[in-house]
Amino acid sequence: MFVRIVKMSFHEEKIPVFLAHFDTVKEVVRHYPGNQFLELYQDKENPSIFFTYSYWGQESDLEDYRKSETFREIWSFVKTLFNDKPQAWSVDKIVTLP
């Protein structure tokens, strides 16, 4: 399993549009084969910045999702709302403390 973190920055007036769209697609993404967990965070100091945090079983699961029509539809819409280039990291989880 590995973790994918994506940082996105939106035009302030587009934040409600993004949140409404995320609400309509979150279950689709969460239940895509290989996805084990999905969360959305908003930065406390800059409310235009959001992060998605997701667990994937294998890197190939994420790659399959990124090549899917589902991803293309979601991303083609969301990227029109950005005010800066998104950033993404794939990381291995080392320690979890409950």
Short mmCIF file of N, CA, C and O in Angstrom, two decimals:
data_model
loop_
_atom_site.label_atom_id
_atom_site.label_comp_id
_atom_site.label_asym_id
_atom_site.label_seq_id
_atom_site.Cartn_x
_atom_site.Cartn_y
_atom_site.Cartn_z
N MET A 1 0.84 -1.18 0.00
CA MET A 1 0.00 0.00 0.00
C MET A 1 0.89 1.25 0.00
O MET A 1 1.96 1.25 0.58
N PHE A 2 0.40 2.26 -0.67
CA PHE A 2 1.09 3.54 -0.61
C PHE A 2 0.08 4.68 -0.57
O PHE A 2 -1.12 4.47 -0.83
N VAL A 3 0.58 5.85 -0.25
CA VAL A 3 -0.28 7.03 -0.06
C VAL A 3 -0.01 8.02 -1.18
O VAL A 3 1.12 8.25 -1.58
N ARG A 4 -1.08 8.61 -1.69
CA ARG A 4 -0.98 9.66 -2.70
C ARG A 4 -1.51 10.94 -2.08
O ARG A 4 -2.62 10.98 -1.55
N ILE A 5 -0.71 12.00 -2.15
CA ILE A 5 -1.09 13.31 -1.63
C ILE A 5 -1.07 14.28 -2.81
O ILE A 5 -0.08 14.35 -3.54
N VAL A 6 -2.16 14.99 -3.01
CA VAL A 6 -2.25 15.95 -4.11
C VAL A 6 -2.63 17.30 -3.51
O VAL A 6 -3.61 17.42 -2.78
N LYS A 7 -1.82 18.31 -3.83
CA LYS A 7 -2.07 19.68 -3.38
C LYS A 7 -2.66 20.46 -4.54
O LYS A 7 -2.10 20.49 -5.64
N MET A 8 -3.79 21.11 -4.28
CA MET A 8 -4.48 21.90 -5.31
C MET A 8 -4.80 23.27 -4.76
O MET A 8 -5.21 23.39 -3.60
N SER A 9 -4.64 24.29 -5.57
CA SER A 9 -4.95 25.66 -5.17
C SER A 9 -5.98 26.22 -6.14
O SER A 9 -5.81 26.15 -7.36
N PHE A 10 -7.04 26.78 -5.58
CA PHE A 10 -8.18 27.22 -6.38
C PHE A 10 -8.39 28.73 -6.31
O PHE A 10 -8.07 29.37 -5.30
N HIS A 11 -8.98 29.27 -7.37
CA HIS A 11 -9.47 30.64 -7.32
C HIS A 11 -10.53 30.68 -6.22
O HIS A 11 -11.38 29.78 -6.13
N GLU A 12 -10.48 31.69 -5.39
CA GLU A 12 -11.37 31.76 -4.23
C GLU A 12 -12.85 31.59 -4.61
O GLU A 12 -13.59 30.87 -3.93
N GLU A 13 -13.26 32.24 -5.69
CA GLU A 13 -14.66 32.15 -6.09
C GLU A 13 -15.05 30.78 -6.63
O GLU A 13 -16.23 30.47 -6.78
N LYS A 14 -14.06 29.93 -6.93
CA LYS A 14 -14.31 28.59 -7.48
C LYS A 14 -14.35 27.51 -6.40
O LYS A 14 -14.69 26.37 -6.68
N ILE A 15 -14.02 27.87 -5.16
CA ILE A 15 -14.01 26.87 -4.08
C ILE A 15 -15.37 26.19 -3.90
O ILE A 15 -15.43 24.96 -3.82
N PRO A 16 -16.48 26.92 -3.85
CA PRO A 16 -17.77 26.23 -3.72
C PRO A 16 -18.05 25.28 -4.90
O PRO A 16 -18.65 24.22 -4.71
N VAL A 17 -17.61 25.65 -6.09
CA VAL A 17 -17.79 24.80 -7.27
C VAL A 17 -16.99 23.51 -7.08
O VAL A 17 -17.48 22.40 -7.33
N PHE A 18 -15.73 23.65 -6.64
CA PHE A 18 -14.90 22.47 -6.40
C PHE A 18 -15.53 21.57 -5.35
O PHE A 18 -15.62 20.35 -5.53
N LEU A 19 -15.94 22.15 -4.22
CA LEU A 19 -16.51 21.34 -3.15
C LEU A 19 -17.77 20.61 -3.58
O LEU A 19 -17.98 19.45 -3.23
N ALA A 20 -18.61 21.28 -4.35
CA ALA A 20 -19.82 20.63 -4.86
C ALA A 20 -19.46 19.49 -5.80
O ALA A 20 -20.05 18.40 -5.74
N HIS A 21 -18.48 19.72 -6.66
CA HIS A 21 -18.05 18.67 -7.59
C HIS A 21 -17.42 17.50 -6.83
O HIS A 21 -17.74 16.33 -7.12
N PHE A 22 -16.57 17.80 -5.86
CA PHE A 22 -15.94 16.73 -5.07
C PHE A 22 -17.02 15.88 -4.40
O PHE A 22 -16.90 14.65 -4.36
N ASP A 23 -18.04 16.53 -3.89
CA ASP A 23 -19.12 15.80 -3.23
C ASP A 23 -19.79 14.80 -4.18
O ASP A 23 -20.22 13.73 -3.76
N THR A 24 -19.86 15.14 -5.46
CA THR A 24 -20.52 14.24 -6.42
C THR A 24 -19.62 13.10 -6.89
O THR A 24 -20.13 12.09 -7.37
N VAL A 25 -18.30 13.25 -6.75
CA VAL A 25 -17.39 12.22 -7.28
C VAL A 25 -16.64 11.45 -6.19
O VAL A 25 -15.99 10.44 -6.49
N LYS A 26 -16.71 11.87 -4.96
CA LYS A 26 -15.89 11.27 -3.90
C LYS A 26 -16.15 9.77 -3.74
O LYS A 26 -15.20 9.00 -3.54
N GLU A 27 -17.38 9.35 -3.81
CA GLU A 27 -17.69 7.91 -3.66
C GLU A 27 -17.18 7.10 -4.85
O GLU A 27 -16.74 5.97 -4.68
N VAL A 28 -17.23 7.69 -6.03
CA VAL A 28 -16.71 7.01 -7.23
C VAL A 28 -15.21 6.79 -7.10
O VAL A 28 -14.71 5.69 -7.36
N VAL A 29 -14.51 7.82 -6.68
CA VAL A 29 -13.05 7.70 -6.50
C VAL A 29 -12.75 6.73 -5.37
O VAL A 29 -11.91 5.83 -5.53
N ARG A 30 -13.43 6.87 -4.26
CA ARG A 30 -13.16 6.02 -3.10
C ARG A 30 -13.39 4.54 -3.41
O ARG A 30 -12.70 3.67 -2.90
N HIS A 31 -14.36 4.23 -4.25
CA HIS A 31 -14.67 2.84 -4.56
C HIS A 31 -14.06 2.37 -5.88
O HIS A 31 -14.39 1.29 -6.36
N TYR A 32 -13.16 3.17 -6.44
CA TYR A 32 -12.44 2.72 -7.64
C TYR A 32 -11.55 1.54 -7.23
O TYR A 32 -10.98 1.56 -6.13
N PRO A 33 -11.43 0.53 -8.08
CA PRO A 33 -10.61 -0.64 -7.70
C PRO A 33 -9.20 -0.23 -7.27
O PRO A 33 -8.52 0.53 -7.95
N GLY A 34 -8.82 -0.69 -6.09
CA GLY A 34 -7.49 -0.40 -5.56
C GLY A 34 -7.46 0.74 -4.56
O GLY A 34 -6.52 0.86 -3.79
N ASN A 35 -8.49 1.61 -4.57
CA ASN A 35 -8.51 2.71 -3.61
C ASN A 35 -9.02 2.19 -2.28
O ASN A 35 -10.06 1.54 -2.21
N GLN A 36 -8.28 2.49 -1.22
CA GLN A 36 -8.63 1.98 0.10
C GLN A 36 -9.05 3.07 1.08
O GLN A 36 -9.56 2.76 2.16
N PHE A 37 -8.83 4.34 0.71
CA PHE A 37 -9.09 5.42 1.66
C PHE A 37 -9.02 6.73 0.90
O PHE A 37 -8.20 6.88 0.00
N LEU A 38 -9.87 7.68 1.27
CA LEU A 38 -9.84 9.00 0.64
C LEU A 38 -10.28 10.06 1.64
O LEU A 38 -11.30 9.90 2.32
N GLU A 39 -9.48 11.14 1.73
CA GLU A 39 -9.84 12.28 2.54
C GLU A 39 -9.52 13.56 1.78
O GLU A 39 -8.64 13.57 0.91
N LEU A 40 -10.22 14.63 2.14
CA LEU A 40 -9.97 15.96 1.59
C LEU A 40 -9.69 16.89 2.75
O LEU A 40 -10.42 16.90 3.76
N TYR A 41 -8.61 17.67 2.63
CA TYR A 41 -8.22 18.64 3.65
C TYR A 41 -8.19 20.03 3.06
O TYR A 41 -7.92 20.21 1.87
N GLN A 42 -8.43 21.04 3.91
CA GLN A 42 -8.31 22.44 3.51
C GLN A 42 -7.30 23.11 4.43
O GLN A 42 -7.36 22.95 5.66
N ASP A 43 -6.39 23.85 3.85
CA ASP A 43 -5.35 24.54 4.61
C ASP A 43 -5.99 25.57 5.54
O ASP A 43 -6.89 26.31 5.15
N LYS A 44 -5.50 25.63 6.77
CA LYS A 44 -6.06 26.57 7.76
C LYS A 44 -5.65 28.01 7.50
O LYS A 44 -6.39 28.93 7.81
N GLU A 45 -4.45 28.22 6.96
CA GLU A 45 -3.98 29.58 6.73
C GLU A 45 -4.34 30.13 5.36
O GLU A 45 -4.50 31.34 5.21
N ASN A 46 -4.45 29.26 4.38
CA ASN A 46 -4.84 29.68 3.03
C ASN A 46 -5.99 28.80 2.57
O ASN A 46 -5.77 27.70 2.07
N PRO A 47 -7.23 29.26 2.73
CA PRO A 47 -8.39 28.41 2.42
C PRO A 47 -8.55 28.08 0.94
O PRO A 47 -9.41 27.29 0.58
N SER A 48 -7.71 28.64 0.09
CA SER A 48 -7.75 28.30 -1.34
C SER A 48 -6.98 27.02 -1.63
O SER A 48 -7.05 26.50 -2.75
N ILE A 49 -6.23 26.52 -0.65
CA ILE A 49 -5.41 25.32 -0.85
C ILE A 49 -6.09 24.11 -0.22
O ILE A 49 -6.51 24.13 0.94
N PHE A 50 -6.18 23.05 -1.03
CA PHE A 50 -6.77 21.78 -0.60
C PHE A 50 -5.78 20.66 -0.89
O PHE A 50 -4.94 20.76 -1.78
N PHE A 51 -5.94 19.58 -0.13
CA PHE A 51 -5.13 18.38 -0.33
C PHE A 51 -6.06 17.17 -0.37
O PHE A 51 -6.98 17.08 0.44
N THR A 52 -5.83 16.28 -1.31
CA THR A 52 -6.45 14.96 -1.22
C THR A 52 -5.40 14.01 -0.69
O THR A 52 -4.20 14.14 -0.98
N TYR A 53 -5.86 13.07 0.08
CA TYR A 53 -4.99 12.10 0.73
C TYR A 53 -5.66 10.75 0.51
O TYR A 53 -6.81 10.55 0.96
N SER A 54 -5.01 9.87 -0.23
CA SER A 54 -5.64 8.59 -0.56
C SER A 54 -4.66 7.44 -0.43
O SER A 54 -3.46 7.61 -0.62
N TYR A 55 -5.20 6.27 -0.07
CA TYR A 55 -4.41 5.05 0.00
C TYR A 55 -4.75 4.20 -1.22
O TYR A 55 -5.93 4.06 -1.57
N TRP A 56 -3.72 3.62 -1.80
CA TRP A 56 -3.88 2.72 -2.96
C TRP A 56 -3.16 1.42 -2.66
O TRP A 56 -2.09 1.42 -2.07
N GLY A 57 -3.74 0.31 -3.10
CA GLY A 57 -3.16 -0.99 -2.84
C GLY A 57 -1.79 -1.16 -3.47
O GLY A 57 -0.85 -1.64 -2.84
N GLN A 58 -1.70 -0.75 -4.73
CA GLN A 58 -0.45 -0.86 -5.48
C GLN A 58 -0.33 0.36 -6.39
O GLN A 58 -1.34 0.98 -6.73
N GLU A 59 0.87 0.64 -6.83
CA GLU A 59 1.05 1.77 -7.76
C GLU A 59 0.26 1.55 -9.04
O GLU A 59 -0.25 2.50 -9.62
N SER A 60 0.14 0.29 -9.47
CA SER A 60 -0.62 0.01 -10.69
C SER A 60 -2.10 0.37 -10.53
O SER A 60 -2.76 0.73 -11.51
N ASP A 61 -2.63 0.29 -9.30
CA ASP A 61 -4.03 0.68 -9.07
C ASP A 61 -4.21 2.17 -9.35
O ASP A 61 -5.18 2.57 -10.01
N LEU A 62 -3.29 2.98 -8.84
CA LEU A 62 -3.36 4.41 -9.10
C LEU A 62 -3.18 4.70 -10.59
O LEU A 62 -3.91 5.52 -11.16
N GLU A 63 -2.25 4.03 -11.22
CA GLU A 63 -2.02 4.24 -12.65
C GLU A 63 -3.24 3.85 -13.47
O GLU A 63 -3.61 4.55 -14.42
N ASP A 64 -3.90 2.76 -13.10
CA ASP A 64 -5.14 2.36 -13.80
C ASP A 64 -6.20 3.44 -13.64
O ASP A 64 -6.90 3.78 -14.60
N TYR A 65 -6.32 3.98 -12.44
CA TYR A 65 -7.28 5.06 -12.20
C TYR A 65 -6.92 6.28 -13.04
O TYR A 65 -7.78 6.88 -13.69
N ARG A 66 -5.66 6.66 -13.05
CA ARG A 66 -5.23 7.85 -13.80
C ARG A 66 -5.42 7.70 -15.30
O ARG A 66 -5.51 8.70 -16.01
N LYS A 67 -5.48 6.47 -15.80
CA LYS A 67 -5.70 6.22 -17.22
C LYS A 67 -7.19 6.04 -17.55
O LYS A 67 -7.55 5.89 -18.71
N SER A 68 -8.03 6.08 -16.54
CA SER A 68 -9.47 5.80 -16.72
C SER A 68 -10.23 7.02 -17.23
O SER A 68 -9.81 8.16 -17.06
N GLU A 69 -11.36 6.75 -17.82
CA GLU A 69 -12.26 7.81 -18.25
C GLU A 69 -12.78 8.58 -17.03
O GLU A 69 -12.97 9.79 -17.10
N THR A 70 -12.99 7.89 -15.93
CA THR A 70 -13.44 8.54 -14.69
C THR A 70 -12.47 9.64 -14.30
O THR A 70 -12.88 10.78 -14.04
N PHE A 71 -11.18 9.32 -14.24
CA PHE A 71 -10.18 10.32 -13.88
C PHE A 71 -10.16 11.46 -14.89
O PHE A 71 -10.12 12.64 -14.52
N ARG A 72 -10.18 11.14 -16.17
CA ARG A 72 -10.12 12.18 -17.21
C ARG A 72 -11.28 13.16 -17.06
O ARG A 72 -11.10 14.37 -17.19
N GLU A 73 -12.47 12.65 -16.79
CA GLU A 73 -13.63 13.53 -16.62
C GLU A 73 -13.49 14.40 -15.38
O GLU A 73 -13.74 15.61 -15.43
N ILE A 74 -13.09 13.80 -14.27
CA ILE A 74 -12.95 14.56 -13.03
C ILE A 74 -11.86 15.61 -13.18
O ILE A 74 -12.07 16.79 -12.89
N TRP A 75 -10.68 15.20 -13.63
CA TRP A 75 -9.53 16.10 -13.69
C TRP A 75 -9.73 17.20 -14.72
O TRP A 75 -9.33 18.34 -14.49
N SER A 76 -10.36 16.88 -15.86
CA SER A 76 -10.54 17.92 -16.88
C SER A 76 -11.43 19.05 -16.35
O SER A 76 -11.24 20.21 -16.71
N PHE A 77 -12.36 18.73 -15.48
CA PHE A 77 -13.20 19.77 -14.88
C PHE A 77 -12.45 20.51 -13.77
O PHE A 77 -12.41 21.74 -13.75
N VAL A 78 -11.87 19.75 -12.85
CA VAL A 78 -11.24 20.36 -11.67
C VAL A 78 -10.10 21.29 -12.06
O VAL A 78 -9.94 22.37 -11.48
N LYS A 79 -9.30 20.93 -13.05
CA LYS A 79 -8.14 21.75 -13.39
C LYS A 79 -8.54 23.12 -13.95
O LYS A 79 -7.73 24.04 -13.90
N THR A 80 -9.76 23.28 -14.40
CA THR A 80 -10.21 24.60 -14.86
C THR A 80 -10.43 25.57 -13.70
O THR A 80 -10.55 26.78 -13.92
N LEU A 81 -10.45 25.05 -12.48
CA LEU A 81 -10.71 25.86 -11.29
C LEU A 81 -9.43 26.31 -10.59
O LEU A 81 -9.49 27.13 -9.68
N PHE A 82 -8.28 25.78 -11.00
CA PHE A 82 -7.01 26.04 -10.33
C PHE A 82 -6.52 27.47 -10.53
O PHE A 82 -6.71 28.05 -11.59
N ASN A 83 -5.82 27.98 -9.51
CA ASN A 83 -5.12 29.25 -9.66
C ASN A 83 -3.60 29.05 -9.62
O ASN A 83 -2.84 30.01 -9.65
N ASP A 84 -3.17 27.79 -9.52
CA ASP A 84 -1.75 27.45 -9.50
C ASP A 84 -1.61 26.00 -9.94
O ASP A 84 -2.59 25.23 -9.89
N LYS A 85 -0.42 25.64 -10.33
CA LYS A 85 -0.15 24.27 -10.78
C LYS A 85 -0.28 23.31 -9.59
O LYS A 85 0.27 23.57 -8.51
N PRO A 86 -1.00 22.19 -9.76
CA PRO A 86 -1.11 21.22 -8.67
C PRO A 86 0.22 20.50 -8.46
O PRO A 86 1.06 20.46 -9.36
N GLN A 87 0.37 19.95 -7.29
CA GLN A 87 1.55 19.15 -6.95
C GLN A 87 1.07 17.82 -6.39
O GLN A 87 0.02 17.76 -5.73
N ALA A 88 1.83 16.76 -6.66
CA ALA A 88 1.43 15.44 -6.17
C ALA A 88 2.65 14.67 -5.70
O ALA A 88 3.75 14.81 -6.25
N TRP A 89 2.42 13.87 -4.66
CA TRP A 89 3.46 13.02 -4.11
C TRP A 89 2.89 11.62 -3.90
O TRP A 89 1.77 11.47 -3.42
N SER A 90 3.66 10.61 -4.22
CA SER A 90 3.37 9.24 -3.86
C SER A 90 4.38 8.85 -2.80
O SER A 90 5.60 8.95 -3.03
N VAL A 91 3.89 8.43 -1.63
CA VAL A 91 4.77 8.14 -0.51
C VAL A 91 4.40 6.80 0.11
O VAL A 91 3.25 6.36 0.02
N ASP A 92 5.38 6.18 0.71
CA ASP A 92 5.14 4.95 1.46
C ASP A 92 4.89 5.30 2.92
O ASP A 92 5.60 6.14 3.49
N LYS A 93 3.88 4.67 3.50
CA LYS A 93 3.59 4.90 4.91
C LYS A 93 4.60 4.10 5.74
O LYS A 93 4.79 2.91 5.51
N ILE A 94 5.26 4.75 6.65
CA ILE A 94 6.27 4.10 7.48
C ILE A 94 5.71 3.72 8.85
O ILE A 94 5.91 2.61 9.31
N VAL A 95 5.01 4.65 9.49
CA VAL A 95 4.50 4.41 10.83
C VAL A 95 3.10 4.99 10.95
O VAL A 95 2.83 6.08 10.46
N THR A 96 2.21 4.25 11.61
CA THR A 96 0.89 4.76 11.97
C THR A 96 0.71 4.53 13.46
O THR A 96 0.94 3.43 13.95
N LEU A 97 0.33 5.58 14.17
CA LEU A 97 0.02 5.46 15.60
C LEU A 97 -1.45 5.75 15.80
O LEU A 97 -1.93 6.81 15.44
N PRO A 98 -2.18 4.81 16.38
CA PRO A 98 -3.61 5.05 16.60
C PRO A 98 -3.86 6.04 17.72
O PRO A 98 -3.03 6.30 18.54
#
